[in-house]
Short mmCIF file of C-alpha atoms and ligand atoms in Angstrom, two decimals:
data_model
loop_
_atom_site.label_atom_id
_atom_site.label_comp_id
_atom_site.label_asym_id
_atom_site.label_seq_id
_atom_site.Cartn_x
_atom_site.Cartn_y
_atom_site.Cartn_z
CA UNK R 158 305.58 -13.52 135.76
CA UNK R 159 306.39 -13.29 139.23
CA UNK R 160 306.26 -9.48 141.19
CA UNK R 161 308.21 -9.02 143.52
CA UNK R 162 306.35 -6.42 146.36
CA UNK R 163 308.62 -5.29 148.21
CA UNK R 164 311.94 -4.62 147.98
CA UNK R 165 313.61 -6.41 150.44
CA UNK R 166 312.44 -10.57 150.66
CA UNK R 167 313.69 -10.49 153.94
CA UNK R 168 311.90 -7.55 155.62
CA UNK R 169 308.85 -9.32 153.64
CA UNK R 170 309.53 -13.02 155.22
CA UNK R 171 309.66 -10.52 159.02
CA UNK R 172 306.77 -9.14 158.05
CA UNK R 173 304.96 -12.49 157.51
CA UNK R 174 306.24 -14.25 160.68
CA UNK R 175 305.14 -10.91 162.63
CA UNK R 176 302.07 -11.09 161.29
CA UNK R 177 301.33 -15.08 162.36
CA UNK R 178 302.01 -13.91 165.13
CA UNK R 179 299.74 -11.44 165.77
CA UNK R 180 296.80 -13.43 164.36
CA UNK R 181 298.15 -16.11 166.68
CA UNK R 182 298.29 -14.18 169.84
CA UNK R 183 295.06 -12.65 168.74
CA UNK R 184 293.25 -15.64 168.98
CA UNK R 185 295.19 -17.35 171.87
CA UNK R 186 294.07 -14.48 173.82
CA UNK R 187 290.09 -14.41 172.82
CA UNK R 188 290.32 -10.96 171.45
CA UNK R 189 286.74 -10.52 169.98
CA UNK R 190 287.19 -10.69 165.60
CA UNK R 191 288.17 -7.99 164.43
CA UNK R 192 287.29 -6.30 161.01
CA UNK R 193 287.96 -2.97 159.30
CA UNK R 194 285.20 -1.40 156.66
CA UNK R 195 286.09 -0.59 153.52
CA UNK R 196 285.71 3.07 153.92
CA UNK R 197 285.91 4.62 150.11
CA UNK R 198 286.93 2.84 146.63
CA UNK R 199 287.98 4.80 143.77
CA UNK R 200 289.29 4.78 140.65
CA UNK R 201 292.34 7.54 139.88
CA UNK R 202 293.33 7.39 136.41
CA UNK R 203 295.41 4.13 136.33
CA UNK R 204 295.39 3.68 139.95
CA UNK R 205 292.71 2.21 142.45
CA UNK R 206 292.83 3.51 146.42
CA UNK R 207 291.59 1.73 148.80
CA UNK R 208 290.47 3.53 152.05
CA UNK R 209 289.95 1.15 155.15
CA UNK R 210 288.65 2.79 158.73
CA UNK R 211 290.77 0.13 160.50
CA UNK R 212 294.25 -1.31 159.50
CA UNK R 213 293.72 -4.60 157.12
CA UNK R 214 296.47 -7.24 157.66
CA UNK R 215 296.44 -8.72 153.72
CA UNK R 216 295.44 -8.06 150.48
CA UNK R 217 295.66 -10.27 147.52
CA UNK R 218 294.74 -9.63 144.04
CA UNK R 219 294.02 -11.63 140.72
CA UNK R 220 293.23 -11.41 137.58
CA UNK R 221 290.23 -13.44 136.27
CA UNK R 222 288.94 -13.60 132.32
CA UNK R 223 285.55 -14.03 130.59
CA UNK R 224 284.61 -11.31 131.26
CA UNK R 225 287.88 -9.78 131.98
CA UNK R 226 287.69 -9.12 136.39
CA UNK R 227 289.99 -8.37 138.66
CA UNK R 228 289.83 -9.30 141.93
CA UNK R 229 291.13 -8.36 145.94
CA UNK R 230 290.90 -10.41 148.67
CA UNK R 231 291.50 -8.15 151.78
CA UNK R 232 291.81 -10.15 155.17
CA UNK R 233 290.57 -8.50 158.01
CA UNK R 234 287.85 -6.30 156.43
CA UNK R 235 284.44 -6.32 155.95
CA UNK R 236 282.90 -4.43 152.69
CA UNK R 237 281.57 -0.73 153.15
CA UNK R 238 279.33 1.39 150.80
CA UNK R 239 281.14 3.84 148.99
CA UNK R 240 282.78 2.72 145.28
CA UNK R 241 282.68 4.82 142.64
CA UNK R 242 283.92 3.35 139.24
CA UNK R 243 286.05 4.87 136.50
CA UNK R 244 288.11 4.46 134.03
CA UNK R 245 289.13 1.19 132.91
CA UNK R 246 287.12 -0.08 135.95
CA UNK R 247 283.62 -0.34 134.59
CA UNK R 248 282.01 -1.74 138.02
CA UNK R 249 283.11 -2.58 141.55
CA UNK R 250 281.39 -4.91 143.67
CA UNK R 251 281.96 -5.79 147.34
CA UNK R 252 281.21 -9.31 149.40
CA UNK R 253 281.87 -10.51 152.38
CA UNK R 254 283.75 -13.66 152.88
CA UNK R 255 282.34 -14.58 156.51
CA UNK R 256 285.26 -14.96 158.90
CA UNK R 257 288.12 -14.53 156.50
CA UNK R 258 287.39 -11.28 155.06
CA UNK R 259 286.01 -9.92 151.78
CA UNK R 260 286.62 -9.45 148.01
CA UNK R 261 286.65 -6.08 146.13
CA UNK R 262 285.90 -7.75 141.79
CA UNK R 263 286.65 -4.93 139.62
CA UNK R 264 284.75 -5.30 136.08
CA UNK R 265 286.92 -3.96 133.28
CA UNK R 266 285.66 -2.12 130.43
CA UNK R 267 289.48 -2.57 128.64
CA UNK R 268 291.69 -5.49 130.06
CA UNK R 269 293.88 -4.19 132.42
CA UNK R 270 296.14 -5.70 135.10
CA UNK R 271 297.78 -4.90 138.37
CA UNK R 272 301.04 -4.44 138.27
CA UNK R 273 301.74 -3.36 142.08
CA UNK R 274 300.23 -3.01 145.34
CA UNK R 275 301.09 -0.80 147.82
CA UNK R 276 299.66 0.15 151.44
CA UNK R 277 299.95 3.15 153.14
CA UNK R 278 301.77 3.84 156.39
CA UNK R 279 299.29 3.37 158.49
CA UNK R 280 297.82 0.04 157.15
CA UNK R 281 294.44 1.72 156.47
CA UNK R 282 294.88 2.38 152.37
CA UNK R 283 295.85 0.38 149.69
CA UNK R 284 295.97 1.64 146.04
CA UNK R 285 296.82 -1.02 143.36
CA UNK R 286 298.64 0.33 140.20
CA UNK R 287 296.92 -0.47 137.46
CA UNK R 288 298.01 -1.11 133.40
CA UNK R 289 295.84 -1.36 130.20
CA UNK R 290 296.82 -4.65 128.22
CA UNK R 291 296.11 -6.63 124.94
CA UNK R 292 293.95 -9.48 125.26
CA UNK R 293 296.70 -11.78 125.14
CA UNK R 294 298.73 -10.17 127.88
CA UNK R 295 295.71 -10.17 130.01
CA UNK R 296 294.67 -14.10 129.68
CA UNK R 297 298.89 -15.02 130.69
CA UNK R 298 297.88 -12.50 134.03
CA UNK R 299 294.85 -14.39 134.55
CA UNK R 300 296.59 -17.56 134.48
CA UNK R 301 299.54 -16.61 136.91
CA UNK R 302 299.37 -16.95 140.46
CA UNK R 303 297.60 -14.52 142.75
CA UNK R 304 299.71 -11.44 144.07
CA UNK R 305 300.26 -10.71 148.07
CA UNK R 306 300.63 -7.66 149.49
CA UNK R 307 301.46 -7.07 153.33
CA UNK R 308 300.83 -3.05 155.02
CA UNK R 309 304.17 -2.39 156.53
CA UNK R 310 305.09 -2.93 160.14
CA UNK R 311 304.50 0.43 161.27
CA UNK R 312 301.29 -0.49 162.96
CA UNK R 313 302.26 -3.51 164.62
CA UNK R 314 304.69 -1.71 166.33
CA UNK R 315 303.16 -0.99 170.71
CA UNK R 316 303.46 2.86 169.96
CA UNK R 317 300.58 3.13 167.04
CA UNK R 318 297.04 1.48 166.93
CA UNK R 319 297.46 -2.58 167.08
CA UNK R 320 295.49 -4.27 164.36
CA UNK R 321 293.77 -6.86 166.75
CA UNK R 322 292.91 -4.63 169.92
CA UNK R 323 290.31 -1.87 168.04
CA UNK R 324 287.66 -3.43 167.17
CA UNK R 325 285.59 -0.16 166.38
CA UNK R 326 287.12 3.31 165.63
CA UNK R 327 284.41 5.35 163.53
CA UNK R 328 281.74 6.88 164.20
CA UNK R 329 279.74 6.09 161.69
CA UNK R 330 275.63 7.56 162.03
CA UNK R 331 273.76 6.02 158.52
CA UNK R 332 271.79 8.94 156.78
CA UNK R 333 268.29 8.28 157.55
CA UNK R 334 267.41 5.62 154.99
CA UNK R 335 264.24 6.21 152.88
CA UNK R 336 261.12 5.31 154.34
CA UNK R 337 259.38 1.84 152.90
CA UNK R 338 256.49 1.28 151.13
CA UNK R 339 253.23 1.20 153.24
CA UNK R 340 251.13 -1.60 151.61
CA UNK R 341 247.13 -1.66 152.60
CA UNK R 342 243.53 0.37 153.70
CA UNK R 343 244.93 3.81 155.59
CA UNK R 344 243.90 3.85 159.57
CA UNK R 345 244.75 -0.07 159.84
CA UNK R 346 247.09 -0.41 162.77
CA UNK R 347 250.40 -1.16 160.83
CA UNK R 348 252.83 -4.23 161.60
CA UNK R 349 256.69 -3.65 159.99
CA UNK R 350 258.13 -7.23 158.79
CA UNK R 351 261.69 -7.05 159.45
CA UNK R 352 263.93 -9.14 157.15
CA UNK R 353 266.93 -9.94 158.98
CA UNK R 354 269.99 -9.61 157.41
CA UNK R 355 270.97 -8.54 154.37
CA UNK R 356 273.74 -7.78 151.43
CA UNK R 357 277.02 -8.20 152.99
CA UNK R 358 275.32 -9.90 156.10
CA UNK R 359 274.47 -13.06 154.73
CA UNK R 360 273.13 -14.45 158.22
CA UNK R 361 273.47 -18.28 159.17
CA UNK R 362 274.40 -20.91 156.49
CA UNK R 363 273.19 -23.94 155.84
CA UNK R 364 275.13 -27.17 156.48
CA UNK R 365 275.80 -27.13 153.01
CA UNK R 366 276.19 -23.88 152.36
CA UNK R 367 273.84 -23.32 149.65
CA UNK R 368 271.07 -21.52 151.44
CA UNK R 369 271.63 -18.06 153.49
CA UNK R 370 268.96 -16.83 156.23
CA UNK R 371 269.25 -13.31 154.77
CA UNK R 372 267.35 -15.04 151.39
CA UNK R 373 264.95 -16.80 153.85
CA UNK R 374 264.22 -14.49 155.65
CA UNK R 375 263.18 -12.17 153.06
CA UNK R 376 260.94 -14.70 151.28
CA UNK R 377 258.98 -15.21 154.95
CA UNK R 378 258.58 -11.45 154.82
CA UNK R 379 257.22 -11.82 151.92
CA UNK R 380 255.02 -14.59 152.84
CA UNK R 381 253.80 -12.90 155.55
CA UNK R 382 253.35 -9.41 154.04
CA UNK R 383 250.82 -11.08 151.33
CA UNK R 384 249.03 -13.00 154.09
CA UNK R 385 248.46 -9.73 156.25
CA UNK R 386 247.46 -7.69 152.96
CA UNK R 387 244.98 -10.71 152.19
CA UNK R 388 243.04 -10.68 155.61
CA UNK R 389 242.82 -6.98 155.13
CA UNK R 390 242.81 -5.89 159.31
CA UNK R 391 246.47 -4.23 159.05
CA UNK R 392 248.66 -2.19 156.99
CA UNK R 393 252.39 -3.82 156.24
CA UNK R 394 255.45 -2.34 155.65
CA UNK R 395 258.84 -3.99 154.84
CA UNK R 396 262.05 -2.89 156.71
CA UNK R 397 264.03 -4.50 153.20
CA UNK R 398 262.56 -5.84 150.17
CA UNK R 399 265.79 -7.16 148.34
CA UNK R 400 269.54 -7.69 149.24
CA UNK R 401 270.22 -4.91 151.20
CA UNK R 402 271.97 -4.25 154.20
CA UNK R 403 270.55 -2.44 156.96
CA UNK R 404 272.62 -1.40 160.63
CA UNK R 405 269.90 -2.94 163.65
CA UNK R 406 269.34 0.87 164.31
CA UNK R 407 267.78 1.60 161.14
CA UNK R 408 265.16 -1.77 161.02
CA UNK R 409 263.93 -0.07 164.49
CA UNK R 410 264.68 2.99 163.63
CA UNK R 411 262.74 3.36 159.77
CA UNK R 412 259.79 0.76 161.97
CA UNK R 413 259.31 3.61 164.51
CA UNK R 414 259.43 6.42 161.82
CA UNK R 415 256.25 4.95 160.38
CA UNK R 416 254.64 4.61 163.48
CA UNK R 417 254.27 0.81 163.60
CA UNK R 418 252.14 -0.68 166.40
CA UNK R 419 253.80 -3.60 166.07
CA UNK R 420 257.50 -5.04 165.02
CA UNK R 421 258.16 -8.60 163.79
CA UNK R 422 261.82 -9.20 162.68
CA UNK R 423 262.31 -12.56 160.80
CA UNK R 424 265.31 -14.76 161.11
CA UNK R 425 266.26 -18.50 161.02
CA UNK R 426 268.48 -19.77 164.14
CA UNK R 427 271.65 -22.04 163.93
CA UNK R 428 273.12 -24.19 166.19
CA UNK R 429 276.41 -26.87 166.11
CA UNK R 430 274.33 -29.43 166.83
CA UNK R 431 272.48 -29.81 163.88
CA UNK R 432 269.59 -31.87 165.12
CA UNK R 433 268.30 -28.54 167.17
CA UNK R 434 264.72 -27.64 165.46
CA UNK R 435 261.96 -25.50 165.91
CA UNK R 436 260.96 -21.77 165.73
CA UNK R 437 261.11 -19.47 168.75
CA UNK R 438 259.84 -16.01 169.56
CA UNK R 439 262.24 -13.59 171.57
CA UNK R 440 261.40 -10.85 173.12
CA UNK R 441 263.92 -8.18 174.57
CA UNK R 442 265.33 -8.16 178.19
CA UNK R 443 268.26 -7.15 179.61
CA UNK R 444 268.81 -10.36 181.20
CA UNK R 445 268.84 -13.48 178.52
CA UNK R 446 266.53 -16.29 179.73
CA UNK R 447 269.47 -18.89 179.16
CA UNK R 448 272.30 -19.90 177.56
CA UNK R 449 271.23 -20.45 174.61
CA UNK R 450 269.23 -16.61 174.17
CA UNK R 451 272.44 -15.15 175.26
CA UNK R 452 274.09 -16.93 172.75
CA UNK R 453 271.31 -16.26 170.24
CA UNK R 454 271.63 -12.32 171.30
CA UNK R 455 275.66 -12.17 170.47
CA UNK R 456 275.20 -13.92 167.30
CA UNK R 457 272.13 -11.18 166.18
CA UNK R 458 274.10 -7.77 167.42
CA UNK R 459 276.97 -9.31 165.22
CA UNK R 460 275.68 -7.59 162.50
CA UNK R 461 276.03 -4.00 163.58
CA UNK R 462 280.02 -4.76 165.05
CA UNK R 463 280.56 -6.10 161.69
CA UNK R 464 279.29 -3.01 159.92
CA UNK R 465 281.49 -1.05 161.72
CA UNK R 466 278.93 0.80 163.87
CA UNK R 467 280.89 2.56 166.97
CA UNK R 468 279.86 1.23 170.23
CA UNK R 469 280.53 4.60 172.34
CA UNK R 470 279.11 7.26 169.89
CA UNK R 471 276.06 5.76 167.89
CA UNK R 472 274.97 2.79 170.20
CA UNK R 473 275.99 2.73 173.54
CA UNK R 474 273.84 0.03 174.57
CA UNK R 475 274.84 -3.10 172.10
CA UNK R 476 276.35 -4.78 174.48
CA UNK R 477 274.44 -4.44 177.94
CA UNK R 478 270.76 -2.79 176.95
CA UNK R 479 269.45 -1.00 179.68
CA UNK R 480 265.77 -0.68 180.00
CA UNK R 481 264.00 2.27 181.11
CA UNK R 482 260.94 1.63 182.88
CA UNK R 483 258.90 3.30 180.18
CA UNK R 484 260.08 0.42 178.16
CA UNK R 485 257.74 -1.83 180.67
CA UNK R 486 254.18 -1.60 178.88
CA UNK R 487 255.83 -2.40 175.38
CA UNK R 488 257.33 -5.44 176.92
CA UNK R 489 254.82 -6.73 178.20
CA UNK R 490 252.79 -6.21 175.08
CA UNK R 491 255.21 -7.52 173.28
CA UNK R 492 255.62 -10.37 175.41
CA UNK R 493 251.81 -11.30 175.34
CA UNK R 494 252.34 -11.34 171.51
CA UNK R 495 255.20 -13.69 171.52
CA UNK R 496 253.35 -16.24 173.59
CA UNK R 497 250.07 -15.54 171.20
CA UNK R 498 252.57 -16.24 167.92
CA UNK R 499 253.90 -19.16 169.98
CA UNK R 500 250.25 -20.72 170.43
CA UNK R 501 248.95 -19.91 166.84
CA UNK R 502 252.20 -21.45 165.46
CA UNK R 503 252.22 -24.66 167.03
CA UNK R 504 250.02 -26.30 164.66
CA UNK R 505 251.23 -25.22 161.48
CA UNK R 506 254.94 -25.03 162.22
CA UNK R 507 257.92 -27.12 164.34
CA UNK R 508 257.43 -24.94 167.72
CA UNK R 509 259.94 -25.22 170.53
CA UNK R 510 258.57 -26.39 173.74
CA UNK R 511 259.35 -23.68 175.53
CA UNK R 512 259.24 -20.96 172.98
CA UNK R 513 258.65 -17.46 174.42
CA UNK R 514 262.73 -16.46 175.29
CA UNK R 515 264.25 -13.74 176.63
CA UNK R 516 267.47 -11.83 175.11
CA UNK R 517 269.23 -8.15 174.99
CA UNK R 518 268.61 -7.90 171.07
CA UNK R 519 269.29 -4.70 169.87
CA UNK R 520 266.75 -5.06 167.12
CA UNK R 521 264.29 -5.15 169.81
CA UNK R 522 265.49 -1.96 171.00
CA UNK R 523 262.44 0.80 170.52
CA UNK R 524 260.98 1.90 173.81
CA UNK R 525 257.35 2.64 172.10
CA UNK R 526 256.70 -0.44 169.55
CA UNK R 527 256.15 -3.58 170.71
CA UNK R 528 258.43 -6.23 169.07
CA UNK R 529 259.23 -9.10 168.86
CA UNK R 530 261.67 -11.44 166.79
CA UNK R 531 261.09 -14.75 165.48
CA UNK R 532 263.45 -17.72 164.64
CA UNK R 533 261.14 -19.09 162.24
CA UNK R 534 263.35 -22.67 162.58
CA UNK R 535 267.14 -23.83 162.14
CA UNK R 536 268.80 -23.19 159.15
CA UNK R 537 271.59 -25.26 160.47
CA UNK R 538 268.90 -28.38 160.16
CA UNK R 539 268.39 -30.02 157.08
CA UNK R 540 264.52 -30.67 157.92
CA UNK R 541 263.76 -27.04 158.88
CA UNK R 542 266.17 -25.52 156.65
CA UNK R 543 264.49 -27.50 153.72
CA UNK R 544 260.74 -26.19 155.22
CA UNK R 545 261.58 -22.53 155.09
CA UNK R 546 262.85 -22.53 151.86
CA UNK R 547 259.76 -24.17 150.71
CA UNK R 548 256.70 -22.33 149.67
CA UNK R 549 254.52 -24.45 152.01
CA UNK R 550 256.79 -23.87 154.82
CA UNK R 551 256.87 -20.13 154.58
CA UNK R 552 253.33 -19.57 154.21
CA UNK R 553 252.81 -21.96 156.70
CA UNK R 554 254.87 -19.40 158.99
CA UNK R 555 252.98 -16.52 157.67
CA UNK R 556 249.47 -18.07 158.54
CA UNK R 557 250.55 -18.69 162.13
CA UNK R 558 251.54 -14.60 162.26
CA UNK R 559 248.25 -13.60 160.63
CA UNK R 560 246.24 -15.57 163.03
CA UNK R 561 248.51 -13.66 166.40
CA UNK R 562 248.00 -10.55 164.76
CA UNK R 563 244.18 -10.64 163.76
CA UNK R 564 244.17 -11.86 167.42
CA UNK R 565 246.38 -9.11 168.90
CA UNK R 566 244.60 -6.51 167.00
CA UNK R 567 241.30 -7.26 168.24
CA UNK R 568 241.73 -7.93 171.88
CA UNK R 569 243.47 -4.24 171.96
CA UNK R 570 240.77 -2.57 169.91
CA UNK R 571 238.68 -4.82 172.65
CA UNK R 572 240.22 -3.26 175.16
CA UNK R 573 240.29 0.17 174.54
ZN1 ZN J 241 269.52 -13.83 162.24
#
């Protein structure tokens, strides 16, 4: 069975060609990508709305069996955290689908199909009419083709908000997250492992696809936590210890509510060409060192832009970080830490040459806590990406951070 959406084919087929061509000029003209959050999901009776903080420009839904699923592909949008199930809908589950956009899959408790979608006005809701089925009506659904629908035109129009100029519109402040474990003796200075990425952030890909730094990274954390526990000097804490997704602010920000005297956020670099290897330590600046940090820096603030996070209200500084001059002794202590990781590394891991770098990374951000971050190796090489996700490789990494830390610790206690 074929639905017909709209009404009128012909508005539809204006639609579509209106639409090209806004994704066309959108990219002709370098307008930065563009992606609204999924807002709210929820299930009303036989109906399923959709809330989005920016306009989407396509949603597509279909019908999938064993177990009975449906599913919507939304263009344009990136997946948020509020669903709340109901009704025929037994789960909902959100994931991003990198550059394209993200699918909503609906788990059924009773087979149900969609019978129509329909976006509001202004681009920003979409509510899918929903009808319980027999079995057999459900597996000819799940067989058809999968169904478009287009918002209206209303939005592409100059006088309301164009789809491809806002990039951010909400404010959106995360309620303080919950504060993480603390593993280890009390009065140990205490180092926070930052896991970078996370949930719908997978982080760089592999060549072929089939490993994600956001699973990488979290093992290395892991690797590392056990090796700090095991020499017994510090305390460890874990910004993430599964899937999760966490804004940049909140890694700092949970980091400084604990007090750490020191911040180490993992993550595994990328690069087109794919013979680019070894690990590297950044530390924050407001100037990037070279090209390639201030490429480095772009790619690691993506995650915040693509969580929505507003620019003016919650972060003013993503783009350009200013650095106040109290700022000075954590960089340099952080700095001397980085070139200490660096040295330690060399012999266990594949160490750039030049590996202390510069960049503006927000995750670097906290005034008081020294920090640094470290691209433990390219994902985006087979060699490297195959020594992270070994168990030699990332305790390998986590020896070379136990040895700068046991060093670190004791030339400050030294010092004091
Ligand atoms: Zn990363």
């Amino acid at each position: 069975m074929l639905l017909n959406w709209t009404p009128h084919g012909s508005s539809r087929h204006i639609a579509r060609v209106l639409f090209l061509l806004a994704l066309l000029s959108g990219w002709l003209t370098g307008v930065p990508s563009w992606a609204g959050v999924v807002q709210e999901v929820r299930v009303q009776g036989d109906r399923v709305v959709v809330k989005f903080d920016t306009p989407v420009t396509q949603a597509s839904a279909f019908m999938l069996a064993g177990p009975q699923r449906i599913a919507l592909d939304l263009h344009g949008a990136e997946p948020g955290s509020d669903a709340r199930a109901g009704g025929v809908v037994s789960g909902i589950r959100q994931g991003s689908q990198g550059q394209s956009g993200m699918r909503i899959v609906f788990d059924l408790a009773r087979p149900a199909i969609v019978t129509e979608g329909t976006f509001g006005k202004d681009g920003r809701t979409l509510t899918l009419q929903l009808r319980t089925v027999d079995d057999a009506r459900f597996a000819r659904a799940a067989a058809e083709r999968r169904m478009s629908f287009l918002p209206p035109l209303t939005y592409l129009q100059p006088s309301s908000r164009h789809p491809y100029s806002v990039a951010m519109a909400l404010p959106r402040r995360a309620p303080a997250a919950p504060l993480p474990k603390v593993y280890g003796d009390a009065d140990r200075p205490l180092v926070v492992i930052d896991a970078g990425h996370g949930g719908h952030d997978p982080g760089a890909l592999s060549p072929t696809g089939d490993l994600r730094e956001k699973d990488l990274t979290l093992k290395v954390a892991f690797a590392i936590r056990d090796a700090l526990l095991k020499s017994g000097r510090v305390r460890v804490a874990l910004t993430r210890e599964d899937d999760r997704f966490l804004i940049l602010q909140e890694r700092y920000g949970l980091a400084r509510r604990l007090k750490a005297d020191l911040f180490i956020s993992v993550h595994c670099d990328s690069a087109g060409n794919t013979e680019a290897s070894g690990a590297t330590v950044y530390t924050l600046s407001e100037v990037a060192s070279d090209k390639e940090a201030a490429r480095l820096a772009g790619r690691e603030n993506k995650a915040d832009i693509l969580a929505g996070v507003d620019l003016g209200v919650a972060s003013p500084d993503i783009s350009s970080i200013l650095i106040d001059l109290t700022q000075r002794e954590t960089m340099n202590t952080s700095a001397s830490f980085a070139r200490l990781l660096g040295r330690e590394a060399q012999p266990l891991i594949p160490v750039k040459a030049n590996w202390h770098r510069m960049a503006s990374l927000m995750v670097l951000k906290a005034p008081d806590m020294p920090s640094i971050l470290f691209e433990t190796g390219y994902i985006s090489n087979a060699r490297d990406a195959e020594f992270l996700a070994s168990r030699d490789g990332q305790q390998r990494v986590a020896q070379s951070v136990r040895k700068a830390v046991e060093i670190h610790f004791a030339t400050r206690l030294a010092s004091r």
